Coordinates of C-alpha atoms in Angstrom, one line a residue:
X221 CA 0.0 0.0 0.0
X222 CA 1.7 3.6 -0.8
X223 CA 1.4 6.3 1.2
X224 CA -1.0 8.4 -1.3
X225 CA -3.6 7.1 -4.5
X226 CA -4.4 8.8 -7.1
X227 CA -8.1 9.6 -7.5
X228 CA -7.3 11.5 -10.7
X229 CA -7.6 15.7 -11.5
X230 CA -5.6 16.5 -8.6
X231 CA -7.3 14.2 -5.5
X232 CA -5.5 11.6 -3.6
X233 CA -6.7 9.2 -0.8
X234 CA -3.7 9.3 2.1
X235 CA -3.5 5.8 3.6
X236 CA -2.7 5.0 7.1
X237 CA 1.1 5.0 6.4
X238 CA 0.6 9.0 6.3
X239 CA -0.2 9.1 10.1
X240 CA 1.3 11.0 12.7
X241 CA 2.3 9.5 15.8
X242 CA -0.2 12.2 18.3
X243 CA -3.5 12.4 16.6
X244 CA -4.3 8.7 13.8
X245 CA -6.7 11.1 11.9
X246 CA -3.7 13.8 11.1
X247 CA -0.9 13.3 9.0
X248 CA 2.7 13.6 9.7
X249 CA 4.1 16.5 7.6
X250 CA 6.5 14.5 6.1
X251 CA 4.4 12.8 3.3
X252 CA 2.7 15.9 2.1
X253 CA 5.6 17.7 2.1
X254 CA 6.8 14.7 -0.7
X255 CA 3.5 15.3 -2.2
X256 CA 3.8 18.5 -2.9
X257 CA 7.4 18.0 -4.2
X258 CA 6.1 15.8 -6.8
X259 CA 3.7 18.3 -8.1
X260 CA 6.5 20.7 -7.8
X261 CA 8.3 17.9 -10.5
X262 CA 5.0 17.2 -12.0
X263 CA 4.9 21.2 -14.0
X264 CA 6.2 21.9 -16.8
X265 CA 8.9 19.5 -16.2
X266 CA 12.5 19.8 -17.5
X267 CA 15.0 17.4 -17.3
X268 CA 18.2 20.8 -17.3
X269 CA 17.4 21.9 -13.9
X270 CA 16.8 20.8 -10.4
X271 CA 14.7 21.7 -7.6
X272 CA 17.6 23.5 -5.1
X273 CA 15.5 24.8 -2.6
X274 CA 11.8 23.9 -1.4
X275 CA 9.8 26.0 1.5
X276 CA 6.8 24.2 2.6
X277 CA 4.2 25.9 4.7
X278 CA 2.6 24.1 6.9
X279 CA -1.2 25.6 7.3
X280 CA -3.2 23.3 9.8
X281 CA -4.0 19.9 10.7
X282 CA -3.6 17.4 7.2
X283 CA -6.7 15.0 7.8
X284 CA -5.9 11.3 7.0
X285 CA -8.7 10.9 3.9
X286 CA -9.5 13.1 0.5
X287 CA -6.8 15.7 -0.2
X288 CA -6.8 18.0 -3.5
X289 CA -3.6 19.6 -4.9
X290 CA -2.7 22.5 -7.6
X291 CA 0.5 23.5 -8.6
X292 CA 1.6 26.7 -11.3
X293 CA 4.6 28.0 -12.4
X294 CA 4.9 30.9 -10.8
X295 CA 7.8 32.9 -12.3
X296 CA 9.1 31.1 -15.3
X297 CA 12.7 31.8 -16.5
X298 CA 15.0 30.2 -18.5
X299 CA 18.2 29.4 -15.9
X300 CA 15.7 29.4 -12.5
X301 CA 12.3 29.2 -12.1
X302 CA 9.4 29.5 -9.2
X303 CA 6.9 26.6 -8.7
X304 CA 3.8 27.2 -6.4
X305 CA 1.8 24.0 -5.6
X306 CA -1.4 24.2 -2.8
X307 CA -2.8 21.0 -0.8
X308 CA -6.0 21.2 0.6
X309 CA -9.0 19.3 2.2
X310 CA -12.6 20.0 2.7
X311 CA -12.3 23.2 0.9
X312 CA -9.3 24.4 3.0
X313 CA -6.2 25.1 2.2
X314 CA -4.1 23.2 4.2
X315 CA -0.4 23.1 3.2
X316 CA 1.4 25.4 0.4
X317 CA 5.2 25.1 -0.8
X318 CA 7.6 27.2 -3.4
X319 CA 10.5 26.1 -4.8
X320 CA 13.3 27.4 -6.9
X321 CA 14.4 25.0 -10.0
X322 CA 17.8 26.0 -11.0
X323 CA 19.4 25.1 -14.6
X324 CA 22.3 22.7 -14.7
X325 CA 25.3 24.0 -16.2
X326 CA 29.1 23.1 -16.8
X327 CA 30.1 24.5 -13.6
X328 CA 33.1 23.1 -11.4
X329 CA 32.3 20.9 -8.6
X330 CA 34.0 22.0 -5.2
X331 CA 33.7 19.6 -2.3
X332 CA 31.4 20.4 0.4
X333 CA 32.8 21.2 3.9
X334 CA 29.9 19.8 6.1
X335 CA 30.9 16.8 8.0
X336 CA 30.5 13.4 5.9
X337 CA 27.6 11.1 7.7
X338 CA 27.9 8.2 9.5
X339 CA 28.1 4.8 8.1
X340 CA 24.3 3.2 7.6
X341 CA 24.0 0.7 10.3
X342 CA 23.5 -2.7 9.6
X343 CA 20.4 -2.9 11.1
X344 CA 17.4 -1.5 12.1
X345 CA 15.9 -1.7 15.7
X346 CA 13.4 1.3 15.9
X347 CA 10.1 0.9 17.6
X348 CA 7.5 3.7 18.0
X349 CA 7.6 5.0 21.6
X350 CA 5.1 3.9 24.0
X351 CA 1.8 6.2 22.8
X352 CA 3.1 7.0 19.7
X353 CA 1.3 6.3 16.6
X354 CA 2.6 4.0 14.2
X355 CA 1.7 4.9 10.9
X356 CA 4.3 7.1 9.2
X357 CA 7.1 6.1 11.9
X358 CA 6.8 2.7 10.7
X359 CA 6.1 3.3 6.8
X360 CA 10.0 4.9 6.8
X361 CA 12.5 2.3 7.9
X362 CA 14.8 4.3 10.4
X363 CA 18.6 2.9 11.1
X364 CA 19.8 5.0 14.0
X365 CA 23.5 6.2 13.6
X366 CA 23.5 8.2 16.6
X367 CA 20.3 8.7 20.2
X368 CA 16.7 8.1 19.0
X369 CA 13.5 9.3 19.3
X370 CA 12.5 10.1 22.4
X371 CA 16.1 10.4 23.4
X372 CA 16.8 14.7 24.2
X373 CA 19.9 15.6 22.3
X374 CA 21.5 15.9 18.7
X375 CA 20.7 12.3 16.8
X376 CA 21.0 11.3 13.4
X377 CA 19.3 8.7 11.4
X378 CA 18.7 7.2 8.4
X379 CA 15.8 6.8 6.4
X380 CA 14.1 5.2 3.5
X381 CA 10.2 4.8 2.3
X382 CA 8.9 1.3 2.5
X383 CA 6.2 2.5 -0.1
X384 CA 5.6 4.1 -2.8
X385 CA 4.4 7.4 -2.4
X386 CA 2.1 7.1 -5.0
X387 CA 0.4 3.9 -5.9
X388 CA 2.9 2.2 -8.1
X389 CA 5.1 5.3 -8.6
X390 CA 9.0 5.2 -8.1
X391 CA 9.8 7.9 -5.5
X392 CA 12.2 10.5 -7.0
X393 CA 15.0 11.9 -5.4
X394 CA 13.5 15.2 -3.7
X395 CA 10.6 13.0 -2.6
X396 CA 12.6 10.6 -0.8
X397 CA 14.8 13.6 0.5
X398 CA 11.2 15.5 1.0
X399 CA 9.0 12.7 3.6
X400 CA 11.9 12.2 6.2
X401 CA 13.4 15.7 6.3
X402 CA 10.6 16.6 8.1
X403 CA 11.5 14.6 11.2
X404 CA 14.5 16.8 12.2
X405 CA 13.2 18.1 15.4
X406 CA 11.5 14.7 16.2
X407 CA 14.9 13.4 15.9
X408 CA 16.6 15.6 17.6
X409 CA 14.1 16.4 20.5
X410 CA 15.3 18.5 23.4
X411 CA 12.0 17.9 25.6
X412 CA 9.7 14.9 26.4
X413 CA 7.2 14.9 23.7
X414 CA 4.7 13.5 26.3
X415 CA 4.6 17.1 28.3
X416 CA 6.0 19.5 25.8
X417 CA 4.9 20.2 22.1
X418 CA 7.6 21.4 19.7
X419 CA 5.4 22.1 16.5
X420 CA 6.8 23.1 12.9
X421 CA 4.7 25.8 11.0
X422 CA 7.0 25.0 7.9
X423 CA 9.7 23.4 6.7
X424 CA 12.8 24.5 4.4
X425 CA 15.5 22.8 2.5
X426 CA 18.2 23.3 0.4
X427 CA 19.4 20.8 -1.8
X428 CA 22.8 21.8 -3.7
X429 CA 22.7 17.9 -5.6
X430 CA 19.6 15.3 -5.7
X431 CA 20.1 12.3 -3.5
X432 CA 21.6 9.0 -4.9
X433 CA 19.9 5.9 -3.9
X434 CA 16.9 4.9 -1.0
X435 CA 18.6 6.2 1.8
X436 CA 18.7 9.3 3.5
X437 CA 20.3 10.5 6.5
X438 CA 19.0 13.2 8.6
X439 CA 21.8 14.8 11.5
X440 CA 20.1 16.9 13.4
X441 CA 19.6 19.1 16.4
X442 CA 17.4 21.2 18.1
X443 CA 17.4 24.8 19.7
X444 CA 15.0 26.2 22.6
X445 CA 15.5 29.7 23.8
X446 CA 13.2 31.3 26.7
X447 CA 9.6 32.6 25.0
X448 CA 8.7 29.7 23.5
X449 CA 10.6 29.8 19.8
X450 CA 13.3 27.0 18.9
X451 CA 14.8 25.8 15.7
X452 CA 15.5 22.5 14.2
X453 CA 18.0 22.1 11.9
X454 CA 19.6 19.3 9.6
X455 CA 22.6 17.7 7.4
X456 CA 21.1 15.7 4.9
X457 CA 22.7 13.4 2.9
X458 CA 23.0 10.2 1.1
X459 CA 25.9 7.1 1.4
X460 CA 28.0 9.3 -0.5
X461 CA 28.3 12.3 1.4
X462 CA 26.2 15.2 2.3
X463 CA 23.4 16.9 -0.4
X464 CA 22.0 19.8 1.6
X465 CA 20.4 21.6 4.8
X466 CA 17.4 21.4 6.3
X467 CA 15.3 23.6 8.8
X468 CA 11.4 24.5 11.0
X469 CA 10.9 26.8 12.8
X470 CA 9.4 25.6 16.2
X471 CA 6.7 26.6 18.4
X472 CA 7.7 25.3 21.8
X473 CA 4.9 24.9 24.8
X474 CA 3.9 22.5 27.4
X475 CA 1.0 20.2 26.2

């Protein structure tokens, strides 16, 4: 079962794997995030540029059920270009991204000076926290390089979908980078999610290459200042070395 299908003109039916671990009828950012990557793709496509940065903003609750999505090219260009894509549900806009698609060139290639991930571990030994759902946490195989959730502190992990996004569909790149980004600040959590909330209004990454292969790994760590504001940022990057940045914005309050 994937994680969205198609209804056709725009509607798709989220399945279970799109659940958040708090509420089973709302669904983790992280998969409409990848949705709205795809229709991101999905306009006007061209195969001399790539998506290098995508702002997702996260409007209210995604209901588990119907969901209808638009996308435009916003400011069309002939090296970058602006995408706009909407998601929404019952009539209400629930979730809106941009993103810049930047033209491939000839350029030189100089080698990045973030840190080079762990190795992928062998194995994988995550279970969902006692009263934690299990839908999305369990659709993304997680290997844990470094804490886990539930654990306060800087952790990193790796990710990969174990479904489709779409029906059949093979997940592209951004997607794959798109539905686990997302979980930076549940990764890195600095406070028990069972008396505090730490809640993202949006999501931002930066991508300066697409990701090569399934896997995904996601270093991140958190910051909480006094008033109530923290931020959650990320390494991403793939088994062959780091592909971008991620980071939300976090309300922080006690549940």
């Amino acid at each position: 079962m994937s994680f969205y299908t198609d209804l056709g003109e725009g509607r798709f039916l989220a399945s279970a794997h799109t659940a958040g671990p708090w509420d089973p009828g709302a669904q983790h950012a992280g998969p409409p995030s990848a949705l709205l990557g795809r229709a991101v793709e999905q306009v006007a496509p061209r195969a001399d540029v790539m998506v290098a940065r995508v702002t997702v903003e996260l409007l209210g609750p995604v209901p588990v059920g119907e969901v209808e999505l638009t996308a435009r090219l916003a400011r069309p260009g002939r090296s970058v270009e602006l995408v706009a894509a909407s998601l929404s549900a019952g009539g209400r806009e629930v979730a809106r991204a941009s993103a810049w698609r930047v033209r491939r060139t000839e350029g030189v290639s100089v080698p990045t000076r973030l840190a080079a991930p762990p190795a992928l571990p062998a194995e994988a030994g995550f279970d969902a926290p006692e009263g934690w759902g299990r839908g999305y946490l369990q659709a993304i195989e997680w290997r844990w390089a470094r804490g886990s959730f539930g654990e306060p502190g800087p952790a990193t992990a790796w990710g990969r979908m174990r479904h489709p996004l779409v029906d059949e569909e093979e997940p592209t790149p951004l997607q794959r980078v798109l539905v686990v980004a997302d979980s930076g600040n549940g990764i890195s959590s600095e406070l028990d999610p069972r008396a505090w909330w730490f809640i993202n209004p949006e999501l931002s990454v930066h991508l300066h290459r697409e990701p090569r292969g399934e896997w995904v790994c996601v270093d991140a760590q958190t910051h909480v200042s006094e008033g109530g504001v923290g931020l959650a940022t990320s390494v991403l990057s793939d088994t062959e070395g780091p592909i971008g940045v991620g980071a939300q914005s976090l309300l922080v309050g006690p549940r």
